[in-house]
Amino acid sequence: MKPLYLLSFLLVLAAGSAVAQRRANNPAPTSNPAPTSPNPYDTTYYSQLQWRNIGPFRGGRSVAACGVPGQPQTYYMGSTGGGLWKTTDGGLRWANVSDGYFATGSVGAVAVAPSDPNVVYVGMGEHAVRGVMTSHGDGVYK
């Protein structure tokens, strides 16, 4: 029985080496060629752009966002320490809409009711993304 296993092993080994690719005769480059340009993209398209912070300036890390159907410039953003924020101009200005209403400040989910864009559901708390201190939340607000 052992000779049969040995013969099978040798056949598999021989078949594998028979179909192996051969090395090309071209020598491998010894170093990476120098790039023709430090930036491979055409920067003329972006030359007039300037970075700016459009806020919200006190929201904190965000894990939840939701748009409003039929209102392409209106969005809600839930932050993990700053509550719920709303913009009606596509993000140029943000206003906090949860101060004084929510008992906790950590928002983990945001949804706009499909039947009425004035109804917003906000799930409180956050998932422990990095295993550090997080808020367990206190329920869902409407």
PDB file of C-alpha atoms in Angstrom:
ATOM      1  CA  MET A   1       0.000   0.000   0.000  1.00  0.00           C
ATOM      2  CA  LYS A   2       2.879   2.370   0.761  1.00  0.00           C
ATOM      3  CA  PRO A   3       4.342   2.077  -2.760  1.00  0.00           C
ATOM      4  CA  LEU A   4       0.943   3.149  -4.174  1.00  0.00           C
ATOM      5  CA  TYR A   5       0.932   6.309  -2.041  1.00  0.00           C
ATOM      6  CA  LEU A   6       4.536   7.054  -2.978  1.00  0.00           C
ATOM      7  CA  LEU A   7       3.790   6.564  -6.668  1.00  0.00           C
ATOM      8  CA  SER A   8       0.705   8.853  -6.437  1.00  0.00           C
ATOM      9  CA  PHE A   9       2.741  11.536  -4.698  1.00  0.00           C
ATOM     10  CA  LEU A  10       5.491  11.404  -7.332  1.00  0.00           C
ATOM     11  CA  LEU A  11       2.937  11.623 -10.162  1.00  0.00           C
ATOM     12  CA  VAL A  12       1.296  14.714  -8.616  1.00  0.00           C
ATOM     13  CA  LEU A  13       4.704  16.311  -8.084  1.00  0.00           C
ATOM     14  CA  ALA A  14       5.788  15.602 -11.650  1.00  0.00           C
ATOM     15  CA  ALA A  15       2.503  16.892 -13.099  1.00  0.00           C
ATOM     16  CA  GLY A  16       2.780  20.111 -11.117  1.00  0.00           C
ATOM     17  CA  SER A  17       6.287  20.863 -12.295  1.00  0.00           C
ATOM     18  CA  ALA A  18       5.439  20.015 -15.908  1.00  0.00           C
ATOM     19  CA  VAL A  19       2.881  22.846 -16.173  1.00  0.00           C
ATOM     20  CA  ALA A  20       4.823  25.429 -14.210  1.00  0.00           C
ATOM     21  CA  GLN A  21       5.625  28.681 -15.993  1.00  0.00           C
ATOM     22  CA  ARG A  22       9.155  29.320 -17.072  1.00  0.00           C
ATOM     23  CA  ARG A  23      10.982  32.498 -16.142  1.00  0.00           C
ATOM     24  CA  ALA A  24      11.235  35.060 -18.912  1.00  0.00           C
ATOM     25  CA  ASN A  25      14.660  35.779 -20.365  1.00  0.00           C
ATOM     26  CA  ASN A  26      14.225  39.503 -19.677  1.00  0.00           C
ATOM     27  CA  PRO A  27      16.177  40.528 -16.606  1.00  0.00           C
ATOM     28  CA  ALA A  28      14.168  42.089 -13.815  1.00  0.00           C
ATOM     29  CA  PRO A  29      14.758  45.821 -13.282  1.00  0.00           C
ATOM     30  CA  THR A  30      17.065  46.547 -10.392  1.00  0.00           C
ATOM     31  CA  SER A  31      15.267  49.732  -9.359  1.00  0.00           C
ATOM     32  CA  ASN A  32      11.952  51.424  -9.927  1.00  0.00           C
ATOM     33  CA  PRO A  33      11.939  53.870 -12.836  1.00  0.00           C
ATOM     34  CA  ALA A  34      11.592  57.513 -11.872  1.00  0.00           C
ATOM     35  CA  PRO A  35       8.090  58.923 -12.354  1.00  0.00           C
ATOM     36  CA  THR A  36       7.704  61.469 -15.115  1.00  0.00           C
ATOM     37  CA  SER A  37       5.733  63.801 -12.838  1.00  0.00           C
ATOM     38  CA  PRO A  38       5.449  64.032  -9.060  1.00  0.00           C
ATOM     39  CA  ASN A  39       1.644  64.121  -9.453  1.00  0.00           C
ATOM     40  CA  PRO A  40       0.145  61.740 -12.022  1.00  0.00           C
ATOM     41  CA  TYR A  41      -3.093  63.783 -12.193  1.00  0.00           C
ATOM     42  CA  ASP A  42      -3.769  66.902 -14.202  1.00  0.00           C
ATOM     43  CA  THR A  43      -3.813  69.517 -11.450  1.00  0.00           C
ATOM     44  CA  THR A  44      -5.127  72.330 -13.668  1.00  0.00           C
ATOM     45  CA  TYR A  45      -8.656  71.114 -12.931  1.00  0.00           C
ATOM     46  CA  TYR A  46      -8.174  71.695  -9.220  1.00  0.00           C
ATOM     47  CA  SER A  47      -5.946  74.773  -9.203  1.00  0.00           C
ATOM     48  CA  GLN A  48      -8.775  77.156  -8.251  1.00  0.00           C
ATOM     49  CA  LEU A  49     -10.051  75.025  -5.371  1.00  0.00           C
ATOM     50  CA  GLN A  50      -9.242  75.890  -1.785  1.00  0.00           C
ATOM     51  CA  TRP A  51      -9.938  73.789   1.288  1.00  0.00           C
ATOM     52  CA  ARG A  52     -12.401  75.175   3.832  1.00  0.00           C
ATOM     53  CA  ASN A  53     -14.101  73.767   6.886  1.00  0.00           C
ATOM     54  CA  ILE A  54     -17.867  73.946   6.419  1.00  0.00           C
ATOM     55  CA  GLY A  55     -18.757  72.521   9.825  1.00  0.00           C
ATOM     56  CA  PRO A  56     -20.446  71.592  11.940  1.00  0.00           C
ATOM     57  CA  PHE A  57     -17.771  72.998  14.180  1.00  0.00           C
ATOM     58  CA  ARG A  58     -18.845  71.308  17.423  1.00  0.00           C
ATOM     59  CA  GLY A  59     -20.415  68.051  16.272  1.00  0.00           C
ATOM     60  CA  GLY A  60     -17.675  65.563  17.004  1.00  0.00           C
ATOM     61  CA  ARG A  61     -17.232  62.212  15.272  1.00  0.00           C
ATOM     62  CA  SER A  62     -20.206  61.260  13.116  1.00  0.00           C
ATOM     63  CA  VAL A  63     -21.578  57.757  12.648  1.00  0.00           C
ATOM     64  CA  ALA A  64     -25.071  58.544  11.311  1.00  0.00           C
ATOM     65  CA  ALA A  65     -26.372  60.669   8.455  1.00  0.00           C
ATOM     66  CA  CYS A  66     -29.628  60.854   6.525  1.00  0.00           C
ATOM     67  CA  GLY A  67     -30.993  62.898   3.658  1.00  0.00           C
ATOM     68  CA  VAL A  68     -34.576  64.030   3.174  1.00  0.00           C
ATOM     69  CA  PRO A  69     -36.361  62.656   0.086  1.00  0.00           C
ATOM     70  CA  GLY A  70     -37.491  65.451  -2.213  1.00  0.00           C
ATOM     71  CA  GLN A  71     -35.221  67.992  -0.496  1.00  0.00           C
ATOM     72  CA  PRO A  72     -31.745  67.516  -2.014  1.00  0.00           C
ATOM     73  CA  GLN A  73     -30.096  70.157   0.196  1.00  0.00           C
ATOM     74  CA  THR A  74     -31.481  68.950   3.547  1.00  0.00           C
ATOM     75  CA  TYR A  75     -29.515  66.466   5.662  1.00  0.00           C
ATOM     76  CA  TYR A  76     -29.302  65.322   9.260  1.00  0.00           C
ATOM     77  CA  MET A  77     -26.045  64.283  10.900  1.00  0.00           C
ATOM     78  CA  GLY A  78     -25.804  62.479  14.217  1.00  0.00           C
ATOM     79  CA  SER A  79     -22.556  62.824  16.099  1.00  0.00           C
ATOM     80  CA  THR A  80     -21.189  60.693  18.893  1.00  0.00           C
ATOM     81  CA  GLY A  81     -20.927  63.519  21.357  1.00  0.00           C
ATOM     82  CA  GLY A  82     -22.687  66.546  19.915  1.00  0.00           C
ATOM     83  CA  GLY A  83     -26.245  65.457  19.259  1.00  0.00           C
ATOM     84  CA  LEU A  84     -28.265  65.890  16.062  1.00  0.00           C
ATOM     85  CA  TRP A  85     -27.404  68.513  13.439  1.00  0.00           C
ATOM     86  CA  LYS A  86     -29.386  69.727  10.409  1.00  0.00           C
ATOM     87  CA  THR A  87     -28.453  71.566   7.222  1.00  0.00           C
ATOM     88  CA  THR A  88     -30.856  72.956   4.628  1.00  0.00           C
ATOM     89  CA  ASP A  89     -28.202  74.346   2.261  1.00  0.00           C
ATOM     90  CA  GLY A  90     -26.200  71.228   1.410  1.00  0.00           C
ATOM     91  CA  GLY A  91     -23.779  71.549   4.308  1.00  0.00           C
ATOM     92  CA  LEU A  92     -22.773  75.215   4.173  1.00  0.00           C
ATOM     93  CA  ARG A  93     -24.375  75.913   7.551  1.00  0.00           C
ATOM     94  CA  TRP A  94     -25.363  73.450  10.261  1.00  0.00           C
ATOM     95  CA  ALA A  95     -27.641  73.942  13.276  1.00  0.00           C
ATOM     96  CA  ASN A  96     -27.952  71.718  16.314  1.00  0.00           C
ATOM     97  CA  VAL A  97     -31.558  70.561  16.658  1.00  0.00           C
ATOM     98  CA  SER A  98     -31.209  68.332  19.713  1.00  0.00           C
ATOM     99  CA  ASP A  99     -29.920  70.619  22.460  1.00  0.00           C
ATOM    100  CA  GLY A 100     -32.461  70.730  25.258  1.00  0.00           C
ATOM    101  CA  TYR A 101     -34.423  67.738  23.924  1.00  0.00           C
ATOM    102  CA  PHE A 102     -32.146  64.715  24.238  1.00  0.00           C
ATOM    103  CA  ALA A 103     -30.954  63.419  27.594  1.00  0.00           C
ATOM    104  CA  THR A 104     -27.737  62.045  26.065  1.00  0.00           C
ATOM    105  CA  GLY A 105     -25.539  63.501  23.350  1.00  0.00           C
ATOM    106  CA  SER A 106     -24.382  60.407  21.495  1.00  0.00           C
ATOM    107  CA  VAL A 107     -26.383  59.685  18.308  1.00  0.00           C
ATOM    108  CA  GLY A 108     -25.964  56.305  16.619  1.00  0.00           C
ATOM    109  CA  ALA A 109     -28.727  56.311  13.978  1.00  0.00           C
ATOM    110  CA  VAL A 110     -30.862  58.836  12.083  1.00  0.00           C
ATOM    111  CA  ALA A 111     -33.866  58.207   9.826  1.00  0.00           C
ATOM    112  CA  VAL A 112     -36.470  60.461   8.237  1.00  0.00           C
ATOM    113  CA  ALA A 113     -40.007  59.080   8.128  1.00  0.00           C
ATOM    114  CA  PRO A 114     -40.968  58.291   4.521  1.00  0.00           C
ATOM    115  CA  SER A 115     -44.524  59.491   5.159  1.00  0.00           C
ATOM    116  CA  ASP A 116     -43.558  62.899   6.608  1.00  0.00           C
ATOM    117  CA  PRO A 117     -40.172  64.638   6.153  1.00  0.00           C
ATOM    118  CA  ASN A 118     -40.815  66.620   9.361  1.00  0.00           C
ATOM    119  CA  VAL A 119     -40.623  63.438  11.458  1.00  0.00           C
ATOM    120  CA  VAL A 120     -37.106  62.321  12.312  1.00  0.00           C
ATOM    121  CA  TYR A 121     -36.231  59.198  14.319  1.00  0.00           C
ATOM    122  CA  VAL A 122     -32.969  59.316  16.244  1.00  0.00           C
ATOM    123  CA  GLY A 123     -31.396  56.266  17.875  1.00  0.00           C
ATOM    124  CA  MET A 124     -29.127  57.131  20.744  1.00  0.00           C
ATOM    125  CA  GLY A 125     -25.820  55.543  21.722  1.00  0.00           C
ATOM    126  CA  GLU A 126     -22.845  54.405  19.702  1.00  0.00           C
ATOM    127  CA  HIS A 127     -21.111  51.183  18.847  1.00  0.00           C
ATOM    128  CA  ALA A 128     -17.692  50.634  20.403  1.00  0.00           C
ATOM    129  CA  VAL A 129     -15.737  51.062  17.175  1.00  0.00           C
ATOM    130  CA  ARG A 130     -12.334  50.959  18.800  1.00  0.00           C
ATOM    131  CA  GLY A 131     -13.324  49.341  22.063  1.00  0.00           C
ATOM    132  CA  VAL A 132     -12.904  52.600  23.951  1.00  0.00           C
ATOM    133  CA  MET A 133     -15.402  54.431  26.126  1.00  0.00           C
ATOM    134  CA  THR A 134     -18.744  54.815  24.356  1.00  0.00           C
ATOM    135  CA  SER A 135     -22.288  55.759  25.267  1.00  0.00           C
ATOM    136  CA  HIS A 136     -24.948  53.069  25.496  1.00  0.00           C
ATOM    137  CA  GLY A 137     -27.689  55.605  24.756  1.00  0.00           C
ATOM    138  CA  ASP A 138     -31.142  55.905  26.235  1.00  0.00           C
ATOM    139  CA  GLY A 139     -33.501  54.826  23.478  1.00  0.00           C
ATOM    140  CA  VAL A 140     -35.062  56.303  20.346  1.00  0.00           C
ATOM    141  CA  TYR A 141     -36.383  59.846  20.014  1.00  0.00           C
ATOM    142  CA  LYS A 142     -39.033  61.021  17.552  1.00  0.00           C
TER     143      LYS A 142
END
